[in-house]
Short mmCIF file of C-alpha atoms in Angstrom, two decimals:
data_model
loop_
_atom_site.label_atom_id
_atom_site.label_comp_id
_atom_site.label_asym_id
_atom_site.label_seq_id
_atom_site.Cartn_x
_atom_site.Cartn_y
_atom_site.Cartn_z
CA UNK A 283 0.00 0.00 0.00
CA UNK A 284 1.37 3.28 -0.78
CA UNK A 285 1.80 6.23 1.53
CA UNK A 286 -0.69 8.32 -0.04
CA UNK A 287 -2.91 5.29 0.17
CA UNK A 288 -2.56 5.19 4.15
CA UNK A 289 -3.16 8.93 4.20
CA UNK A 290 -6.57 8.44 2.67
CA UNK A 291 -7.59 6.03 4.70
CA UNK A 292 -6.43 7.80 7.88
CA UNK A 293 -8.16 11.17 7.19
CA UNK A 294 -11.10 9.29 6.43
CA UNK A 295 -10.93 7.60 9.85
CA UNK A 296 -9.94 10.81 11.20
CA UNK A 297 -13.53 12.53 10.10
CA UNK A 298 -15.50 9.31 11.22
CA UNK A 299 -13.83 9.61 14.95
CA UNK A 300 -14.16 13.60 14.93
CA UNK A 301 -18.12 12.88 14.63
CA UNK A 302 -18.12 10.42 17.66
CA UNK A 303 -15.76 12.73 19.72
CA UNK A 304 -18.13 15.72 18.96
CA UNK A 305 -20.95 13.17 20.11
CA UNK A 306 -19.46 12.81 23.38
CA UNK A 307 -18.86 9.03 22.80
CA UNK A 308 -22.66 8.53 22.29
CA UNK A 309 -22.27 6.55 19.20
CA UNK A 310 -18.76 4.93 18.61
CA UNK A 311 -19.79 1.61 16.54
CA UNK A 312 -18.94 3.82 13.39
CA UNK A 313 -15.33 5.55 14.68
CA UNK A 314 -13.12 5.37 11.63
CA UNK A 315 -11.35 1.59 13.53
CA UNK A 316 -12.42 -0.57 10.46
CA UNK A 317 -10.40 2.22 8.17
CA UNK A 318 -7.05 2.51 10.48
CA UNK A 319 -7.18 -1.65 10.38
CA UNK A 320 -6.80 -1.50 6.93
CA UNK A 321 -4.01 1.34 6.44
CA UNK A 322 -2.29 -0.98 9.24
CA UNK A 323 -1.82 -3.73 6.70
CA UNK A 324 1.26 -0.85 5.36
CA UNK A 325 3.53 -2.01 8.48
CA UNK A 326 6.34 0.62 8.26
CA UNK A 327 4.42 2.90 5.93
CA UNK A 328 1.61 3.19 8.55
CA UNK A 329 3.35 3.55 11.33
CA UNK A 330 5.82 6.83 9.99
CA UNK A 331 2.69 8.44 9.05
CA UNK A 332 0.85 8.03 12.81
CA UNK A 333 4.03 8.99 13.78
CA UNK A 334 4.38 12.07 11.68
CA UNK A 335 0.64 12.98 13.29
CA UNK A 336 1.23 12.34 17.19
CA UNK A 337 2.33 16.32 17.47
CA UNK A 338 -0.98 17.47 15.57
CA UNK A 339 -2.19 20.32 17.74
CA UNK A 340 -6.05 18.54 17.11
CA UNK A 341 -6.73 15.93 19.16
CA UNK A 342 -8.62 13.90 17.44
CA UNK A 343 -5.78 13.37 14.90
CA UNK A 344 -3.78 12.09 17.83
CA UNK A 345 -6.15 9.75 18.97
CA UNK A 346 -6.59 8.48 15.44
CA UNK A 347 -3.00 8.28 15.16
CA UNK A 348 -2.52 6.33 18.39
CA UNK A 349 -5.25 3.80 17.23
CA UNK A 350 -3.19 3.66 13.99
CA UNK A 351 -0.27 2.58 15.97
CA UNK A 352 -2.35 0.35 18.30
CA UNK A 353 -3.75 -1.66 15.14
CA UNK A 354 -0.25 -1.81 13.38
CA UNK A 355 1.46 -3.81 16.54
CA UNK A 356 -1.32 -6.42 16.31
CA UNK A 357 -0.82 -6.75 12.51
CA UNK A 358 2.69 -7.02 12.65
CA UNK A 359 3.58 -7.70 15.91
CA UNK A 360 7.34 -7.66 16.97
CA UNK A 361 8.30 -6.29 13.89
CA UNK A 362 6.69 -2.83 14.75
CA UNK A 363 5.93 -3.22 18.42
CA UNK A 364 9.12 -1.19 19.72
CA UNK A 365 8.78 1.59 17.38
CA UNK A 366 5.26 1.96 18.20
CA UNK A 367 5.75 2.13 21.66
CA UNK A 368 8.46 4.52 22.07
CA UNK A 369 6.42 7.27 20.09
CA UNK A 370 4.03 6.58 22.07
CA UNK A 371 5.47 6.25 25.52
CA UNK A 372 7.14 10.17 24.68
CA UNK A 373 3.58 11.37 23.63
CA UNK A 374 2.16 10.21 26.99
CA UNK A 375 5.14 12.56 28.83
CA UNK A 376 2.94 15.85 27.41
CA UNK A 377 -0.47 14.28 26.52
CA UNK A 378 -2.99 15.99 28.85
CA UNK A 379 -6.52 15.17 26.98
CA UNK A 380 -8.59 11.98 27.91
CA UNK A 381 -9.35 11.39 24.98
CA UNK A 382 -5.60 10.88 23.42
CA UNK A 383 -4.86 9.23 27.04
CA UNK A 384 -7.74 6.36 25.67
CA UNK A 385 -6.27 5.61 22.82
CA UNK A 386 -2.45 5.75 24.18
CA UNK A 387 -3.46 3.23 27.23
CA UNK A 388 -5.51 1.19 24.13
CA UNK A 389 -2.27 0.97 21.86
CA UNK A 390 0.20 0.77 24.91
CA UNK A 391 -1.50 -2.66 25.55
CA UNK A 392 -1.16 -3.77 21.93
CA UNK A 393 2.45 -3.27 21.53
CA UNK A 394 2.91 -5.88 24.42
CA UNK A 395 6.44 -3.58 25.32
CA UNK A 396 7.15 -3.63 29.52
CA UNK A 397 8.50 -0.70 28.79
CA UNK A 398 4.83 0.73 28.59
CA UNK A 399 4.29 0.08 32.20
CA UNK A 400 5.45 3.53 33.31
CA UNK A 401 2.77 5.23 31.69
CA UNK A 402 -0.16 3.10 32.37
CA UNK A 403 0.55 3.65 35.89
CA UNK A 404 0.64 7.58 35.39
CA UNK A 405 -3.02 6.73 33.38
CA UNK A 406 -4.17 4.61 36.26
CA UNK A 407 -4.90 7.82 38.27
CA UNK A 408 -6.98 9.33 35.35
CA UNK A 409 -10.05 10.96 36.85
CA UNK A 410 -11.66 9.78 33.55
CA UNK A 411 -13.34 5.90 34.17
CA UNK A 412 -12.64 5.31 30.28
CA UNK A 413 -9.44 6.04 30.51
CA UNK A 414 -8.72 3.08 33.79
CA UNK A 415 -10.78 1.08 32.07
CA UNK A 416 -8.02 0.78 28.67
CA UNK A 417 -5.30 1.12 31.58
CA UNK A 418 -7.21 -2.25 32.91
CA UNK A 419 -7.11 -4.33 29.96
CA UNK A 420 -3.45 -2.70 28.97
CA UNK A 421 -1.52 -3.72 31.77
CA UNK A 422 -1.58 -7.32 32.12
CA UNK A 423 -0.34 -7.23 27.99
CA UNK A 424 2.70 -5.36 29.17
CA UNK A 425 3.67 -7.44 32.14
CA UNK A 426 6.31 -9.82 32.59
CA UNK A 427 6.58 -13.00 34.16
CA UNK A 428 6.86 -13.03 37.21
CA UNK A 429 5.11 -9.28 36.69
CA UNK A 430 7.03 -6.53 37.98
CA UNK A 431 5.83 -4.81 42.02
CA UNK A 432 3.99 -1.47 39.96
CA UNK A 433 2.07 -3.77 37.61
CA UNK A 434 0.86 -5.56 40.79
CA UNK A 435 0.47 -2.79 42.06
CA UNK A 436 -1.69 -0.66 39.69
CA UNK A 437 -3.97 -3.97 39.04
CA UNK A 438 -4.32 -4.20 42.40
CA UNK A 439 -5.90 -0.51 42.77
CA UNK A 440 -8.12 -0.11 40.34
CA UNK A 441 -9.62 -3.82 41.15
CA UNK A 442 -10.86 -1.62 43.95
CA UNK A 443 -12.33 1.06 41.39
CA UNK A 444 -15.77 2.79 41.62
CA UNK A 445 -16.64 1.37 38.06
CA UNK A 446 -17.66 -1.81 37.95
CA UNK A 447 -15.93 -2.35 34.46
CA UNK A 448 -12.65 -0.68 35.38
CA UNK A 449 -12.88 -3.38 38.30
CA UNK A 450 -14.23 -6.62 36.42
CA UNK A 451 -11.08 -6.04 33.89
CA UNK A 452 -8.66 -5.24 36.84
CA UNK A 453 -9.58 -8.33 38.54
CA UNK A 454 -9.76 -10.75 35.35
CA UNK A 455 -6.34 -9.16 34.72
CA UNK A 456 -4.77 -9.78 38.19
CA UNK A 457 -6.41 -13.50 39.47
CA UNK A 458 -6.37 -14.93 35.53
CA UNK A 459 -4.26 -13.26 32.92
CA UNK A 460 -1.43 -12.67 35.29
CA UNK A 461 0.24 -15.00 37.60
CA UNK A 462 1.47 -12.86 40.46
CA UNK A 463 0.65 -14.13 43.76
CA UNK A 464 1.12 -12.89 47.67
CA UNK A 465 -0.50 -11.66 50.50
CA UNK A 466 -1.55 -8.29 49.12
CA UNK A 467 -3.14 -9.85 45.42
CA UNK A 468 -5.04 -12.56 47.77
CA UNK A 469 -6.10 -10.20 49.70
CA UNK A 470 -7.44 -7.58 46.91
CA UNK A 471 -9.03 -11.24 45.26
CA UNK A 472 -10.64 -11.74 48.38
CA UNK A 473 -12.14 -8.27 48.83
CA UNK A 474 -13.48 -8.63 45.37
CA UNK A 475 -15.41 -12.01 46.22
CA UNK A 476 -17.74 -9.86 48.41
CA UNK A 477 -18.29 -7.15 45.38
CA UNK A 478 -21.96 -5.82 44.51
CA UNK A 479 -20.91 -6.79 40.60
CA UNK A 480 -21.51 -10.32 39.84
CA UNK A 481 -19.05 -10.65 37.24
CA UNK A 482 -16.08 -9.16 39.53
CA UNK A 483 -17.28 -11.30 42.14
CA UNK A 484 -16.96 -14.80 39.63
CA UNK A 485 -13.60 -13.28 38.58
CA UNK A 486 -12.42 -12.55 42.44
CA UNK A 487 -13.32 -15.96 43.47
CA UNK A 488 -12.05 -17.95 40.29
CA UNK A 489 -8.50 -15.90 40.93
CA UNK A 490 -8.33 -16.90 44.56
CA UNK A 491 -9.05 -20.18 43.73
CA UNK A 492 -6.41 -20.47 41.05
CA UNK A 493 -3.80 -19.69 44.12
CA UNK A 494 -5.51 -23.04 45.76
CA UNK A 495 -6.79 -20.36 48.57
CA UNK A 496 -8.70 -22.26 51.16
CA UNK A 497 -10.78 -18.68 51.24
CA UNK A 498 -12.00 -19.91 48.18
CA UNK A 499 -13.22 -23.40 49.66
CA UNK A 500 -17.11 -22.28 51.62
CA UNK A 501 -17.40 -19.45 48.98
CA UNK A 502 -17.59 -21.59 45.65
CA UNK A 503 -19.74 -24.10 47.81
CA UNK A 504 -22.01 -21.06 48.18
CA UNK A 505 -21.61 -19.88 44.82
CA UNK A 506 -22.43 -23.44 43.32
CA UNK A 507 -25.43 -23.94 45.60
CA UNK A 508 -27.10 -20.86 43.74
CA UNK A 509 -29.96 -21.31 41.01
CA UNK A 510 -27.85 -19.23 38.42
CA UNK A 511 -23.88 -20.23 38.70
CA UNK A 512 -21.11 -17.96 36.42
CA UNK A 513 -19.29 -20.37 34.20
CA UNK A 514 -16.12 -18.93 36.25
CA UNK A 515 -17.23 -20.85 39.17
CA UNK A 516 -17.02 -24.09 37.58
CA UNK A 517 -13.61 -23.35 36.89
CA UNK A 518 -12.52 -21.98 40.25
CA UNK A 519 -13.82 -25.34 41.27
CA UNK A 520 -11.63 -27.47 39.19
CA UNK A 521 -8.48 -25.15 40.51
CA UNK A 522 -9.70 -25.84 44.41
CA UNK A 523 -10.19 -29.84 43.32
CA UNK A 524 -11.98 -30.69 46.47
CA UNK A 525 -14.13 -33.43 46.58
CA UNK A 526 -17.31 -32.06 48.69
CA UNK A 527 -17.87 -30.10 45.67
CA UNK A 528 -18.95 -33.51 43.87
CA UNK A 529 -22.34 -33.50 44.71
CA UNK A 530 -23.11 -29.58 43.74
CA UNK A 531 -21.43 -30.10 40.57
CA UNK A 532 -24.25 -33.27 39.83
CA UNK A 533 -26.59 -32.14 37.44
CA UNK A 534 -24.99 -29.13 35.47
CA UNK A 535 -24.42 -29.38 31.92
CA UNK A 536 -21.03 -31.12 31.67
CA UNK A 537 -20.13 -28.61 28.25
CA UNK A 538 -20.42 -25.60 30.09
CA UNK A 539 -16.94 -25.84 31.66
CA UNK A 540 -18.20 -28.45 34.20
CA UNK A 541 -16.39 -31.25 33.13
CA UNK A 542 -13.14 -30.11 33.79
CA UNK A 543 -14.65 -29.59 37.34
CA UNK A 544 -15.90 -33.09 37.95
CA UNK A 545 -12.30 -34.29 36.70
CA UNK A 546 -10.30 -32.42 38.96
CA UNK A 547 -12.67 -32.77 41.99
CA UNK A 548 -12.79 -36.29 41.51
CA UNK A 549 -10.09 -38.57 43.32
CA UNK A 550 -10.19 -41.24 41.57
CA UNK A 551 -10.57 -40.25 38.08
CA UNK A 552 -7.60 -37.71 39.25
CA UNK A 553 -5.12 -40.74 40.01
CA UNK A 554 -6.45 -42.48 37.10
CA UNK A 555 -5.60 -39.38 34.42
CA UNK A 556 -2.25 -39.43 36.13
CA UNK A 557 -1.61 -42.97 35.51
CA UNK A 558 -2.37 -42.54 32.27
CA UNK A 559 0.42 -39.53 32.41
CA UNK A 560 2.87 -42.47 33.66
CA UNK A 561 2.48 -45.17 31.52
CA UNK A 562 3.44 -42.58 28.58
CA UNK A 563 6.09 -41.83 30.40
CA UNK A 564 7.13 -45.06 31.03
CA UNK A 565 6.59 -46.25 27.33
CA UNK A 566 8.37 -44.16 25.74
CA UNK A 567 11.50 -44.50 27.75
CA UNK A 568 11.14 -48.42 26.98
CA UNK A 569 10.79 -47.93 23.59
CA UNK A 570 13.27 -44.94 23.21
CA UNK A 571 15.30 -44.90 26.28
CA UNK A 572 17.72 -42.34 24.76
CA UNK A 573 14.91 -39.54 24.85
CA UNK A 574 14.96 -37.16 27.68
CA UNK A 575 11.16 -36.95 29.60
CA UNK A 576 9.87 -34.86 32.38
CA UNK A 577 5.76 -34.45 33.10
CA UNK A 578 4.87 -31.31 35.43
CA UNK A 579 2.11 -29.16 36.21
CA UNK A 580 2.49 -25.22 35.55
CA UNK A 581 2.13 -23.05 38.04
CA UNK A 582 -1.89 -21.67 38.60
CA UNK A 583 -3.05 -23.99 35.80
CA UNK A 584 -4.52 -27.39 35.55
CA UNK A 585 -3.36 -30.64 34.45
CA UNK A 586 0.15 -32.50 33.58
CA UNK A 587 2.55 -31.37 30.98
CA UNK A 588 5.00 -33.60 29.05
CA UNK A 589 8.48 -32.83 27.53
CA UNK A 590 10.40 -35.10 25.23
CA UNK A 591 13.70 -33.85 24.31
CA UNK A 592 16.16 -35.87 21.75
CA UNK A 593 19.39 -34.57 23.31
CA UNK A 594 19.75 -32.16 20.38
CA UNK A 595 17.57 -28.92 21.60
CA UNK A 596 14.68 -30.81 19.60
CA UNK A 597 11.68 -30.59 21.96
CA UNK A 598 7.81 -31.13 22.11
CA UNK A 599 5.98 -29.70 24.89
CA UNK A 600 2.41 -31.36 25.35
CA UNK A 601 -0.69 -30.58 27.62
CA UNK A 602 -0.93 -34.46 28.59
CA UNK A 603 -4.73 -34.67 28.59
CA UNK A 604 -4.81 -33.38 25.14
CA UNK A 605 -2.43 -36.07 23.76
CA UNK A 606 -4.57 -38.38 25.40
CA UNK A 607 -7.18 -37.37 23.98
CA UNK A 608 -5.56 -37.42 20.21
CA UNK A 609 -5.28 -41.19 21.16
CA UNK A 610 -7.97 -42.08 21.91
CA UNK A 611 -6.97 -42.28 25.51
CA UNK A 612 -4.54 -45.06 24.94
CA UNK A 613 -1.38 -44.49 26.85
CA UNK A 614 0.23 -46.47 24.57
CA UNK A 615 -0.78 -45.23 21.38
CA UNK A 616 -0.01 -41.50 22.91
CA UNK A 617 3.56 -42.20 23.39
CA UNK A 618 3.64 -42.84 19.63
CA UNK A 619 2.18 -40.33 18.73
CA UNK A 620 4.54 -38.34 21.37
CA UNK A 621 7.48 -40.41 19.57
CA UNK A 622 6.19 -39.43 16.20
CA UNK A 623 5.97 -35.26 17.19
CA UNK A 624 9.37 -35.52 18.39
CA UNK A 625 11.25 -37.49 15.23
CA UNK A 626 8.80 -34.92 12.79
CA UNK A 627 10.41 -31.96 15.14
CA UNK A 628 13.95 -33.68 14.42
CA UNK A 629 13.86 -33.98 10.68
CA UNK A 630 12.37 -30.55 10.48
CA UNK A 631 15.67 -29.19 11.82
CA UNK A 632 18.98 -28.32 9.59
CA UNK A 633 21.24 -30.92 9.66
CA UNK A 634 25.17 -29.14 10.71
CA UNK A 635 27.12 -32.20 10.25
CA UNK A 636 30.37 -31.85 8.01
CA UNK A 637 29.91 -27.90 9.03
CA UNK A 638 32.72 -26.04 10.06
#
């Protein structure tokens, strides 16, 4: 796409988010987004010109531009990602209008940089609700793993924000997306298990119970017990894998989410799945005892994991009950088809013998 090409397409955007700006946000299905996706598709091209645009004196240009950058980093991804964050980080150092600080919290979160962080924690004390909210959904993009103290931090406060939304997103983003765990995230997980909003209390308790909280025990027994249950529930269930929750689990629609549940609560179909985990172990070190194996569980997920290494940094990584599941839950058959990933893996590779 040519430059003059993007330009079109931007000023056209431009006019379509000047109307819903001028609206006061009344309408925004028709904001100019479905125009800046396409002059995205220009990588580089798009992202000089939203550059060129981020000291517009209008402000609506700078928004625009902002989304422009936003869209490019999820089109491209890496190859953009660090350019579009640094213009943006330096905008945020003189930005003072909400409605630029929306769209700079919005594209911060796209570019997926930690060096982003920073910013959406000067954003997180935006008097504007719209403004936390993108911070919200933003940070846990930018966070590393383990996430840095400030991105704890800012999740942390605004799960305590007066809007329920800014809270629902703060809370989904500090018990699920992110992994960081301690007394003071427990704590603000807890507090959110007693909200007035429904959905931010499902996401508070399904959090708490991903940290195996015994908080979370009596409070999913309640939660289960009521005639309309969140579909988060059923998961913070499987997470707590107790077995009194057996009998309020009976009756619910195993496909929405409540299988998983049953599994995990379940003892003995628990020690069976993880039989099943050894015997592929155990196979495919008799029939290939030169391969390297481990099985493990990740830290706040479910389920057994299984590595197979060949010595020669060829690996395949599995989720074990999905292999079993490819084979028909057949130990044996999944440690061919385990076999069979990792010899694929191998031959895929360039060969460096006689290199040098």
């Amino acid at each position: 796409m040519e430059r003059h090409e993007v330009a079109e397409l931007f000023d056209r955007a431009v006019r379509r988010l000047r109307r819903v700006v001028d609206s006061g946000g009344a309408d925004d299905s028709d904001d100019g987004s479905d125009l800046l996706h396409q002059a995205a598709d220009a990588g580089a091209v798009a992202v000089r010109l939203a550059v060129g645009h981020l000291a517009d004196a209008d402000r609506v240009v700078r928004a625009a531009a902002c989304d422009l950058l936003g869209f490019a980093s999820d089109v491209h991804g890496d190859d953009l990602r660090s350019d579009a964050a640094t213009a943006l980080i330096a905008l945020a150092d003189t930005e003072t209008d909400f409605e630029v600080h929306w769209s700079i919290a919005r594209a911060l979160g796209a570019t997926c940089d930690p060096r982003a962080l920073p910013t959406l924690v000067a954003l997180a004390s935006s008097p504007d609700s719209d403004v936390r909210f993108q911070v919200a959904v933003a940070v846990p993009a930018v966070l590393d793993d383990p996430p840095a103290e400030a991105g704890e931090a800012v999740l942390i406060g605004l799960s305590a924000d007066p809007d329920p939304t800014v809270r629902d997103w703060a809370t989904f983003g500090l018990g699920w997306v992110s992994t960081a765990d301690g007394n003071a995230v427990r704590q603000a997980l807890w507090d959110r298990t007693r909200d007035t909003n429904d959905e931010v209390r499902a996401e508070g308790a399904r959090g708490l119970a991903r940290r195996r909280d015994p908080r979370a025990l009596p409070l999913v027994r309640e939660l289960l017990a009521q005639d309309e249950v969140h579909k988060f529930t059923f998961r913070a269930a499987a997470y707590l894998g107790d077995p009194s929750l057996l009998p309020l689990l009976d009756g619910f629609d195993p496909t929405d989410g409540v299988a998983e549940a049953l599994l995990e609560c379940d003892p003995v179909r628990r020690a069976q799945r993880d039989e099943s985990v050894w015997r592929i172990l155990e196979t495919i070190h008799r029939r290939r005892p030169e391969l390297r194996i481990a099985v493990f569980g990740e830290r706040c997920d479910l389920g057994l994991y299984l590595d197979v290494t060949d010595g020669a940094d060829v690996a395949a990584h599995w989720f074990a009950d999905g292999l079993l599941t490819r084979a028909g839950e057949d130990p044996e058959r999944a440690a061919d088809l385990a076999i069979a990933d990792v010899e694929t893996r191998g031959a895929s590779q360039p060969s460096h013998r006689g290199a040098g």
